[in-house]
PQR file of N, CA, C, O and H, with PARSE charges and radii, in Angstrom:
ATOM      1  N   UNK A   1       6.611  33.855 -79.006 -0.4000 1.5000
ATOM      2  CA  UNK A   1       5.263  34.152 -79.430 -0.0000 2.0000
ATOM      3  C   UNK A   1       5.141  35.659 -79.603  0.5500 1.7000
ATOM      4  O   UNK A   1       5.661  36.436 -78.803 -0.5500 1.4000
ATOM      5  N   UNK A   2       4.463  36.044 -80.634 -0.4000 1.5000
ATOM      6  CA  UNK A   2       4.278  37.464 -80.897 -0.0000 2.0000
ATOM      7  C   UNK A   2       3.131  38.006 -80.065  0.5500 1.7000
ATOM      8  O   UNK A   2       2.110  37.340 -79.889 -0.5500 1.4000
ATOM      9  H   UNK A   2       4.040  35.413 -81.284  0.4000 1.0000
ATOM     10  N   UNK A   3       3.302  39.202 -79.561 -0.4000 1.5000
ATOM     11  CA  UNK A   3       2.248  39.857 -78.796 -0.0000 2.0000
ATOM     12  C   UNK A   3       1.932  41.190 -79.456  0.5500 1.7000
ATOM     13  O   UNK A   3       2.831  41.988 -79.721 -0.5500 1.4000
ATOM     14  H   UNK A   3       4.131  39.742 -79.703  0.4000 1.0000
ATOM     15  N   UNK A   4       0.654  41.429 -79.719 -0.4000 1.5000
ATOM     16  CA  UNK A   4       0.232  42.685 -80.308 -0.0000 2.0000
ATOM     17  C   UNK A   4      -0.967  43.205 -79.536  0.5500 1.7000
ATOM     18  O   UNK A   4      -1.706  42.436 -78.921 -0.5500 1.4000
ATOM     19  H   UNK A   4      -0.077  40.781 -79.504  0.4000 1.0000
ATOM     20  N   UNK A   5      -1.151  44.505 -79.573 -0.4000 1.5000
ATOM     21  CA  UNK A   5      -2.310  45.118 -78.934 -0.0000 2.0000
ATOM     22  C   UNK A   5      -3.006  46.009 -79.950  0.5500 1.7000
ATOM     23  O   UNK A   5      -2.392  46.483 -80.906 -0.5500 1.4000
ATOM     24  H   UNK A   5      -0.551  45.130 -80.072  0.4000 1.0000
ATOM     25  N   UNK A   6      -4.285  46.229 -79.730 -0.4000 1.5000
ATOM     26  CA  UNK A   6      -5.042  47.115 -80.603 -0.0000 2.0000
ATOM     27  C   UNK A   6      -4.880  48.536 -80.091  0.5500 1.7000
ATOM     28  O   UNK A   6      -5.223  48.837 -78.948 -0.5500 1.4000
ATOM     29  H   UNK A   6      -4.784  45.844 -78.953  0.4000 1.0000
ATOM     30  N   UNK A   7      -4.353  49.411 -80.950 -0.4000 1.5000
ATOM     31  CA  UNK A   7      -4.166  50.802 -80.576 -0.0000 2.0000
ATOM     32  C   UNK A   7      -5.453  51.572 -80.839  0.5500 1.7000
ATOM     33  O   UNK A   7      -6.422  51.035 -81.375 -0.5500 1.4000
ATOM     34  H   UNK A   7      -4.074  49.166 -81.879  0.4000 1.0000
ATOM     35  N   UNK A   8      -5.438  52.841 -80.450 -0.4000 1.5000
ATOM     36  CA  UNK A   8      -6.599  53.679 -80.733 -0.0000 2.0000
ATOM     37  C   UNK A   8      -6.784  53.784 -82.238  0.5500 1.7000
ATOM     38  O   UNK A   8      -5.808  53.871 -82.983 -0.5500 1.4000
ATOM     39  H   UNK A   8      -4.650  53.277 -80.015  0.4000 1.0000
ATOM     40  N   UNK A   9      -8.015  53.777 -82.677 -0.4000 1.5000
ATOM     41  CA  UNK A   9      -8.299  53.821 -84.104 -0.0000 2.0000
ATOM     42  C   UNK A   9      -8.369  52.450 -84.738  0.5500 1.7000
ATOM     43  O   UNK A   9      -8.555  52.341 -85.950 -0.5500 1.4000
ATOM     44  H   UNK A   9      -8.807  53.707 -82.071  0.4000 1.0000
ATOM     45  N   UNK A  10      -8.224  51.392 -83.938 -0.4000 1.5000
ATOM     46  CA  UNK A  10      -8.356  50.034 -84.459 -0.0000 2.0000
ATOM     47  C   UNK A  10      -7.118  49.484 -85.141  0.5500 1.7000
ATOM     48  O   UNK A  10      -7.182  48.424 -85.764 -0.5500 1.4000
ATOM     49  H   UNK A  10      -8.074  51.480 -82.954  0.4000 1.0000
ATOM     50  N   UNK A  11      -5.983  50.181 -85.040 -0.4000 1.5000
ATOM     51  CA  UNK A  11      -4.756  49.679 -85.659 -0.0000 2.0000
ATOM     52  C   UNK A  11      -4.072  48.680 -84.734  0.5500 1.7000
ATOM     53  O   UNK A  11      -4.180  48.767 -83.511 -0.5500 1.4000
ATOM     54  H   UNK A  11      -5.930  51.042 -84.534  0.4000 1.0000
ATOM     55  N   UNK A  12      -3.372  47.739 -85.336 -0.4000 1.5000
ATOM     56  CA  UNK A  12      -2.574  46.793 -84.556 -0.0000 2.0000
ATOM     57  C   UNK A  12      -1.194  47.382 -84.339  0.5500 1.7000
ATOM     58  O   UNK A  12      -0.636  48.016 -85.235 -0.5500 1.4000
ATOM     59  H   UNK A  12      -3.284  47.668 -86.329  0.4000 1.0000
ATOM     60  N   UNK A  13      -0.646  47.176 -83.160 -0.4000 1.5000
ATOM     61  CA  UNK A  13       0.699  47.667 -82.860 -0.0000 2.0000
ATOM     62  C   UNK A  13       1.739  46.769 -83.517  0.5500 1.7000
ATOM     63  O   UNK A  13       1.410  45.707 -84.044 -0.5500 1.4000
ATOM     64  H   UNK A  13      -1.100  46.662 -82.432  0.4000 1.0000
ATOM     65  N   UNK A  14       2.988  47.200 -83.482 -0.4000 1.5000
ATOM     66  CA  UNK A  14       4.071  46.359 -83.986 -0.0000 2.0000
ATOM     67  C   UNK A  14       4.220  45.157 -83.060  0.5500 1.7000
ATOM     68  O   UNK A  14       4.058  45.297 -81.847 -0.5500 1.4000
ATOM     69  H   UNK A  14       3.256  48.063 -83.054  0.4000 1.0000
ATOM     70  N   UNK A  15       4.524  43.979 -83.601 -0.4000 1.5000
ATOM     71  CA  UNK A  15       4.676  42.801 -82.736 -0.0000 2.0000
ATOM     72  C   UNK A  15       5.854  42.952 -81.787  0.5500 1.7000
ATOM     73  O   UNK A  15       6.910  43.462 -82.161 -0.5500 1.4000
ATOM     74  H   UNK A  15       4.656  43.865 -84.586  0.4000 1.0000
ATOM     75  N   UNK A  16       5.661  42.504 -80.563 -0.4000 1.5000
ATOM     76  CA  UNK A  16       6.716  42.511 -79.548 -0.0000 2.0000
ATOM     77  C   UNK A  16       7.193  41.084 -79.368  0.5500 1.7000
ATOM     78  O   UNK A  16       6.406  40.198 -79.039 -0.5500 1.4000
ATOM     79  H   UNK A  16       4.804  42.089 -80.258  0.4000 1.0000
ATOM     80  N   UNK A  17       8.463  40.863 -79.581 -0.4000 1.5000
ATOM     81  CA  UNK A  17       9.039  39.533 -79.426 -0.0000 2.0000
ATOM     82  C   UNK A  17       9.939  39.558 -78.198  0.5500 1.7000
ATOM     83  O   UNK A  17      10.953  40.255 -78.172 -0.5500 1.4000
ATOM     84  H   UNK A  17       9.102  41.584 -79.849  0.4000 1.0000
ATOM     85  N   UNK A  18       9.558  38.791 -77.183 -0.4000 1.5000
ATOM     86  CA  UNK A  18      10.386  38.707 -75.981 -0.0000 2.0000
ATOM     87  C   UNK A  18      11.674  37.969 -76.326  0.5500 1.7000
ATOM     88  O   UNK A  18      11.658  37.007 -77.094 -0.5500 1.4000
ATOM     89  H   UNK A  18       8.734  38.225 -77.205  0.4000 1.0000
ATOM     90  N   UNK A  19      12.773  38.415 -75.763 -0.4000 1.5000
ATOM     91  CA  UNK A  19      14.048  37.779 -76.085 -0.0000 2.0000
ATOM     92  C   UNK A  19      14.863  37.532 -74.818  0.5500 1.7000
ATOM     93  O   UNK A  19      14.675  38.187 -73.793 -0.5500 1.4000
ATOM     94  H   UNK A  19      12.786  39.196 -75.139  0.4000 1.0000
ATOM     95  N   UNK A  20      15.759  36.583 -74.923 -0.4000 1.5000
ATOM     96  CA  UNK A  20      16.688  36.265 -73.840 -0.0000 2.0000
ATOM     97  C   UNK A  20      18.097  36.578 -74.314  0.5500 1.7000
ATOM     98  O   UNK A  20      18.398  36.497 -75.505 -0.5500 1.4000
ATOM     99  H   UNK A  20      15.912  36.051 -75.756  0.4000 1.0000
ATOM    100  N   UNK A  21      18.940  36.931 -73.386 -0.4000 1.5000
ATOM    101  CA  UNK A  21      20.335  37.197 -73.750 -0.0000 2.0000
ATOM    102  C   UNK A  21      21.061  35.877 -74.002  0.5500 1.7000
ATOM    103  O   UNK A  21      20.651  34.824 -73.515 -0.5500 1.4000
ATOM    104  H   UNK A  21      18.695  36.998 -72.419  0.4000 1.0000
ATOM    105  N   UNK A  22      22.122  35.955 -74.754 -0.4000 1.5000
ATOM    106  CA  UNK A  22      22.924  34.768 -75.034 -0.0000 2.0000
ATOM    107  C   UNK A  22      23.486  34.182 -73.747  0.5500 1.7000
ATOM    108  O   UNK A  22      23.548  32.963 -73.593 -0.5500 1.4000
ATOM    109  H   UNK A  22      22.455  36.811 -75.150  0.4000 1.0000
ATOM    110  N   UNK A  23      23.893  35.041 -72.829 -0.4000 1.5000
ATOM    111  CA  UNK A  23      24.424  34.571 -71.544 -0.0000 2.0000
ATOM    112  C   UNK A  23      23.373  33.750 -70.793  0.5500 1.7000
ATOM    113  O   UNK A  23      23.700  32.714 -70.215 -0.5500 1.4000
ATOM    114  H   UNK A  23      23.843  36.031 -72.954  0.4000 1.0000
ATOM    115  N   UNK A  24      22.121  34.201 -70.796 -0.4000 1.5000
ATOM    116  CA  UNK A  24      21.053  33.468 -70.107 -0.0000 2.0000
ATOM    117  C   UNK A  24      20.811  32.111 -70.747  0.5500 1.7000
ATOM    118  O   UNK A  24      20.598  31.124 -70.042 -0.5500 1.4000
ATOM    119  H   UNK A  24      21.856  35.043 -71.266  0.4000 1.0000
ATOM    120  N   UNK A  25      20.840  32.048 -72.069 -0.4000 1.5000
ATOM    121  CA  UNK A  25      20.640  30.772 -72.756 -0.0000 2.0000
ATOM    122  C   UNK A  25      21.789  29.802 -72.480  0.5500 1.7000
ATOM    123  O   UNK A  25      21.561  28.606 -72.296 -0.5500 1.4000
ATOM    124  H   UNK A  25      21.013  32.849 -72.642  0.4000 1.0000
ATOM    125  N   UNK A  26      23.006  30.306 -72.451 -0.4000 1.5000
ATOM    126  CA  UNK A  26      24.147  29.438 -72.141 -0.0000 2.0000
ATOM    127  C   UNK A  26      24.094  28.939 -70.701  0.5500 1.7000
ATOM    128  O   UNK A  26      24.432  27.788 -70.426 -0.5500 1.4000
ATOM    129  H   UNK A  26      23.191  31.277 -72.600  0.4000 1.0000
ATOM    130  N   UNK A  27      23.672  29.803 -69.787 -0.4000 1.5000
ATOM    131  CA  UNK A  27      23.537  29.396 -68.387 -0.0000 2.0000
ATOM    132  C   UNK A  27      22.466  28.319 -68.232  0.5500 1.7000
ATOM    133  O   UNK A  27      22.652  27.363 -67.480 -0.5500 1.4000
ATOM    134  H   UNK A  27      23.398  30.738 -70.011  0.4000 1.0000
ATOM    135  N   UNK A  28      21.352  28.468 -68.936 -0.4000 1.5000
ATOM    136  CA  UNK A  28      20.293  27.456 -68.907 -0.0000 2.0000
ATOM    137  C   UNK A  28      20.802  26.132 -69.458  0.5500 1.7000
ATOM    138  O   UNK A  28      20.539  25.076 -68.882 -0.5500 1.4000
ATOM    139  H   UNK A  28      21.201  29.245 -69.547  0.4000 1.0000
ATOM    140  N   UNK A  29      21.527  26.182 -70.571 -0.4000 1.5000
ATOM    141  CA  UNK A  29      22.082  24.961 -71.153 -0.0000 2.0000
ATOM    142  C   UNK A  29      23.024  24.267 -70.179  0.5500 1.7000
ATOM    143  O   UNK A  29      22.976  23.045 -70.036 -0.5500 1.4000
ATOM    144  H   UNK A  29      21.741  27.039 -71.039  0.4000 1.0000
ATOM    145  N   UNK A  30      23.876  25.032 -69.511 -0.4000 1.5000
ATOM    146  CA  UNK A  30      24.807  24.442 -68.545 -0.0000 2.0000
ATOM    147  C   UNK A  30      24.071  23.803 -67.376  0.5500 1.7000
ATOM    148  O   UNK A  30      24.470  22.739 -66.901 -0.5500 1.4000
ATOM    149  H   UNK A  30      23.914  26.024 -69.628  0.4000 1.0000
ATOM    150  N   UNK A  31      23.011  24.434 -66.910 -0.4000 1.5000
ATOM    151  CA  UNK A  31      22.233  23.860 -65.802 -0.0000 2.0000
ATOM    152  C   UNK A  31      21.558  22.562 -66.220  0.5500 1.7000
ATOM    153  O   UNK A  31      21.524  21.602 -65.450 -0.5500 1.4000
ATOM    154  H   UNK A  31      22.687  25.298 -67.296  0.4000 1.0000
ATOM    155  N   UNK A  32      21.021  22.528 -67.434 -0.4000 1.5000
ATOM    156  CA  UNK A  32      20.353  21.316 -67.912 -0.0000 2.0000
ATOM    157  C   UNK A  32      21.361  20.187 -68.104  0.5500 1.7000
ATOM    158  O   UNK A  32      21.074  19.036 -67.774 -0.5500 1.4000
ATOM    159  H   UNK A  32      21.049  23.308 -68.059  0.4000 1.0000
ATOM    160  N   UNK A  33      22.533  20.508 -68.632 -0.4000 1.5000
ATOM    161  CA  UNK A  33      23.546  19.478 -68.886 -0.0000 2.0000
ATOM    162  C   UNK A  33      24.207  18.966 -67.619  0.5500 1.7000
ATOM    163  O   UNK A  33      24.625  17.809 -67.572 -0.5500 1.4000
ATOM    164  H   UNK A  33      22.766  21.443 -68.900  0.4000 1.0000
ATOM    165  N   UNK A  34      24.313  19.798 -66.592 -0.4000 1.5000
ATOM    166  CA  UNK A  34      25.101  19.406 -65.425 -0.0000 2.0000
ATOM    167  C   UNK A  34      24.281  18.991 -64.210  0.5500 1.7000
ATOM    168  O   UNK A  34      24.860  18.596 -63.198 -0.5500 1.4000
ATOM    169  H   UNK A  34      23.973  20.738 -66.630  0.4000 1.0000
ATOM    170  N   UNK A  35      22.975  19.065 -64.275 -0.4000 1.5000
ATOM    171  CA  UNK A  35      22.215  18.708 -63.085 -0.0000 2.0000
ATOM    172  C   UNK A  35      20.773  18.386 -63.384  0.5500 1.7000
ATOM    173  O   UNK A  35      20.343  18.332 -64.536 -0.5500 1.4000
ATOM    174  H   UNK A  35      22.505  19.385 -65.097  0.4000 1.0000
ATOM    175  N   UNK A  36      20.052  18.179 -62.327 -0.4000 1.5000
ATOM    176  CA  UNK A  36      18.633  17.862 -62.422 -0.0000 2.0000
ATOM    177  C   UNK A  36      17.836  19.167 -62.477  0.5500 1.7000
ATOM    178  O   UNK A  36      17.981  20.023 -61.605 -0.5500 1.4000
ATOM    179  H   UNK A  36      20.402  18.223 -61.391  0.4000 1.0000
ATOM    180  N   UNK A  37      17.006  19.314 -63.491 -0.4000 1.5000
ATOM    181  CA  UNK A  37      16.192  20.513 -63.649 -0.0000 2.0000
ATOM    182  C   UNK A  37      14.734  20.089 -63.693  0.5500 1.7000
ATOM    183  O   UNK A  37      14.340  19.300 -64.551 -0.5500 1.4000
ATOM    184  H   UNK A  37      16.889  18.618 -64.200  0.4000 1.0000
ATOM    185  N   UNK A  38      13.938  20.603 -62.781 -0.4000 1.5000
ATOM    186  CA  UNK A  38      12.505  20.299 -62.732 -0.0000 2.0000
ATOM    187  C   UNK A  38      11.762  21.586 -63.064  0.5500 1.7000
ATOM    188  O   UNK A  38      11.676  22.487 -62.230 -0.5500 1.4000
ATOM    189  H   UNK A  38      14.258  21.244 -62.084  0.4000 1.0000
ATOM    190  N   UNK A  39      11.225  21.677 -64.278 -0.4000 1.5000
ATOM    191  CA  UNK A  39      10.629  22.919 -64.743 -0.0000 2.0000
ATOM    192  C   UNK A  39       9.169  23.090 -64.343  0.5500 1.7000
ATOM    193  O   UNK A  39       8.685  24.221 -64.278 -0.5500 1.4000
ATOM    194  H   UNK A  39      11.295  20.945 -64.955  0.4000 1.0000
ATOM    195  N   UNK A  40       8.456  22.003 -64.074 -0.4000 1.5000
ATOM    196  CA  UNK A  40       7.026  22.122 -63.812 -0.0000 2.0000
ATOM    197  C   UNK A  40       6.641  21.839 -62.362  0.5500 1.7000
ATOM    198  O   UNK A  40       5.464  21.611 -62.081 -0.5500 1.4000
ATOM    199  H   UNK A  40       8.850  21.085 -64.127  0.4000 1.0000
ATOM    200  N   UNK A  41       7.588  21.848 -61.443 -0.4000 1.5000
ATOM    201  CA  UNK A  41       7.290  21.579 -60.040 -0.0000 2.0000
ATOM    202  C   UNK A  41       6.652  22.795 -59.383  0.5500 1.7000
ATOM    203  O   UNK A  41       7.115  23.922 -59.556 -0.5500 1.4000
ATOM    204  H   UNK A  41       8.544  22.033 -61.671  0.4000 1.0000
ATOM    205  N   UNK A  42       5.599  22.560 -58.640 -0.4000 1.5000
ATOM    206  CA  UNK A  42       4.927  23.632 -57.920 -0.0000 2.0000
ATOM    207  C   UNK A  42       5.363  23.579 -56.462  0.5500 1.7000
ATOM    208  O   UNK A  42       4.780  22.853 -55.657 -0.5500 1.4000
ATOM    209  H   UNK A  42       5.222  21.644 -58.500  0.4000 1.0000
ATOM    210  N   UNK A  43       6.385  24.347 -56.131 -0.4000 1.5000
ATOM    211  CA  UNK A  43       6.909  24.378 -54.768 -0.0000 2.0000
ATOM    212  C   UNK A  43       7.339  25.795 -54.447  0.5500 1.7000
ATOM    213  O   UNK A  43       7.860  26.511 -55.302 -0.5500 1.4000
ATOM    214  H   UNK A  43       6.859  24.936 -56.785  0.4000 1.0000
ATOM    215  N   UNK A  44       7.116  26.192 -53.206 -0.4000 1.5000
ATOM    216  CA  UNK A  44       7.535  27.529 -52.797 -0.0000 2.0000
ATOM    217  C   UNK A  44       8.560  27.489 -51.664  0.5500 1.7000
ATOM    218  O   UNK A  44       8.985  28.532 -51.166 -0.5500 1.4000
ATOM    219  H   UNK A  44       6.693  25.611 -52.510  0.4000 1.0000
ATOM    220  N   UNK A  45       8.953  26.279 -51.262 -0.4000 1.5000
ATOM    221  CA  UNK A  45       9.969  26.129 -50.228 -0.0000 2.0000
ATOM    222  C   UNK A  45      10.958  25.051 -50.649  0.5500 1.7000
ATOM    223  O   UNK A  45      10.587  24.070 -51.293 -0.5500 1.4000
ATOM    224  H   UNK A  45       8.608  25.432 -51.666  0.4000 1.0000
ATOM    225  N   UNK A  46      12.204  25.241 -50.282 -0.4000 1.5000
ATOM    226  CA  UNK A  46      13.243  24.284 -50.643 -0.0000 2.0000
ATOM    227  C   UNK A  46      12.983  22.920 -50.017  0.5500 1.7000
ATOM    228  O   UNK A  46      13.282  21.890 -50.621 -0.5500 1.4000
ATOM    229  H   UNK A  46      12.505  26.038 -49.759  0.4000 1.0000
ATOM    230  N   UNK A  47      12.427  22.909 -48.809 -0.4000 1.5000
ATOM    231  CA  UNK A  47      12.161  21.632 -48.134 -0.0000 2.0000
ATOM    232  C   UNK A  47      11.141  20.793 -48.899  0.5500 1.7000
ATOM    233  O   UNK A  47      11.179  19.565 -48.817 -0.5500 1.4000
ATOM    234  H   UNK A  47      12.184  23.746 -48.318  0.4000 1.0000
ATOM    235  N   UNK A  48      10.249  21.413 -49.627 -0.4000 1.5000
ATOM    236  CA  UNK A  48       9.279  20.681 -50.443 -0.0000 2.0000
ATOM    237  C   UNK A  48       9.978  19.981 -51.603  0.5500 1.7000
ATOM    238  O   UNK A  48       9.594  18.877 -51.988 -0.5500 1.4000
ATOM    239  H   UNK A  48      10.218  22.411 -49.694  0.4000 1.0000
ATOM    240  N   UNK A  49      10.987  20.612 -52.151 -0.4000 1.5000
ATOM    241  CA  UNK A  49      11.703  20.046 -53.291 -0.0000 2.0000
ATOM    242  C   UNK A  49      12.558  18.861 -52.869  0.5500 1.7000
ATOM    243  O   UNK A  49      12.564  17.837 -53.552 -0.5500 1.4000
ATOM    244  H   UNK A  49      11.299  21.509 -51.839  0.4000 1.0000
ATOM    245  N   UNK A  50      13.274  18.976 -51.767 -0.4000 1.5000
ATOM    246  CA  UNK A  50      14.188  17.910 -51.355 -0.0000 2.0000
ATOM    247  C   UNK A  50      13.510  16.843 -50.509  0.5500 1.7000
ATOM    248  O   UNK A  50      14.070  15.763 -50.319 -0.5500 1.4000
ATOM    249  H   UNK A  50      13.269  19.808 -51.212  0.4000 1.0000
ATOM    250  N   UNK A  51      12.325  17.120 -50.004 -0.4000 1.5000
ATOM    251  CA  UNK A  51      11.640  16.174 -49.121 -0.0000 2.0000
ATOM    252  C   UNK A  51      10.899  15.190 -49.861  0.5500 1.7000
ATOM    253  O   UNK A  51      10.265  14.318 -49.267 -0.5500 1.4000
ATOM    254  H   UNK A  51      11.870  17.997 -50.159  0.4000 1.0000
TER
END
């Protein structure tokens, strides 16, 4: 998603595109392919996840 801010004088800034490294994307793919991934779990302790 593009993020822009209004600069002084009412101009829009250049869009900022957040990016991930190729290594991070490959690591994510390996985790998804090799195990259980729960992306929307609201837990702050490991015991909550395994319990």
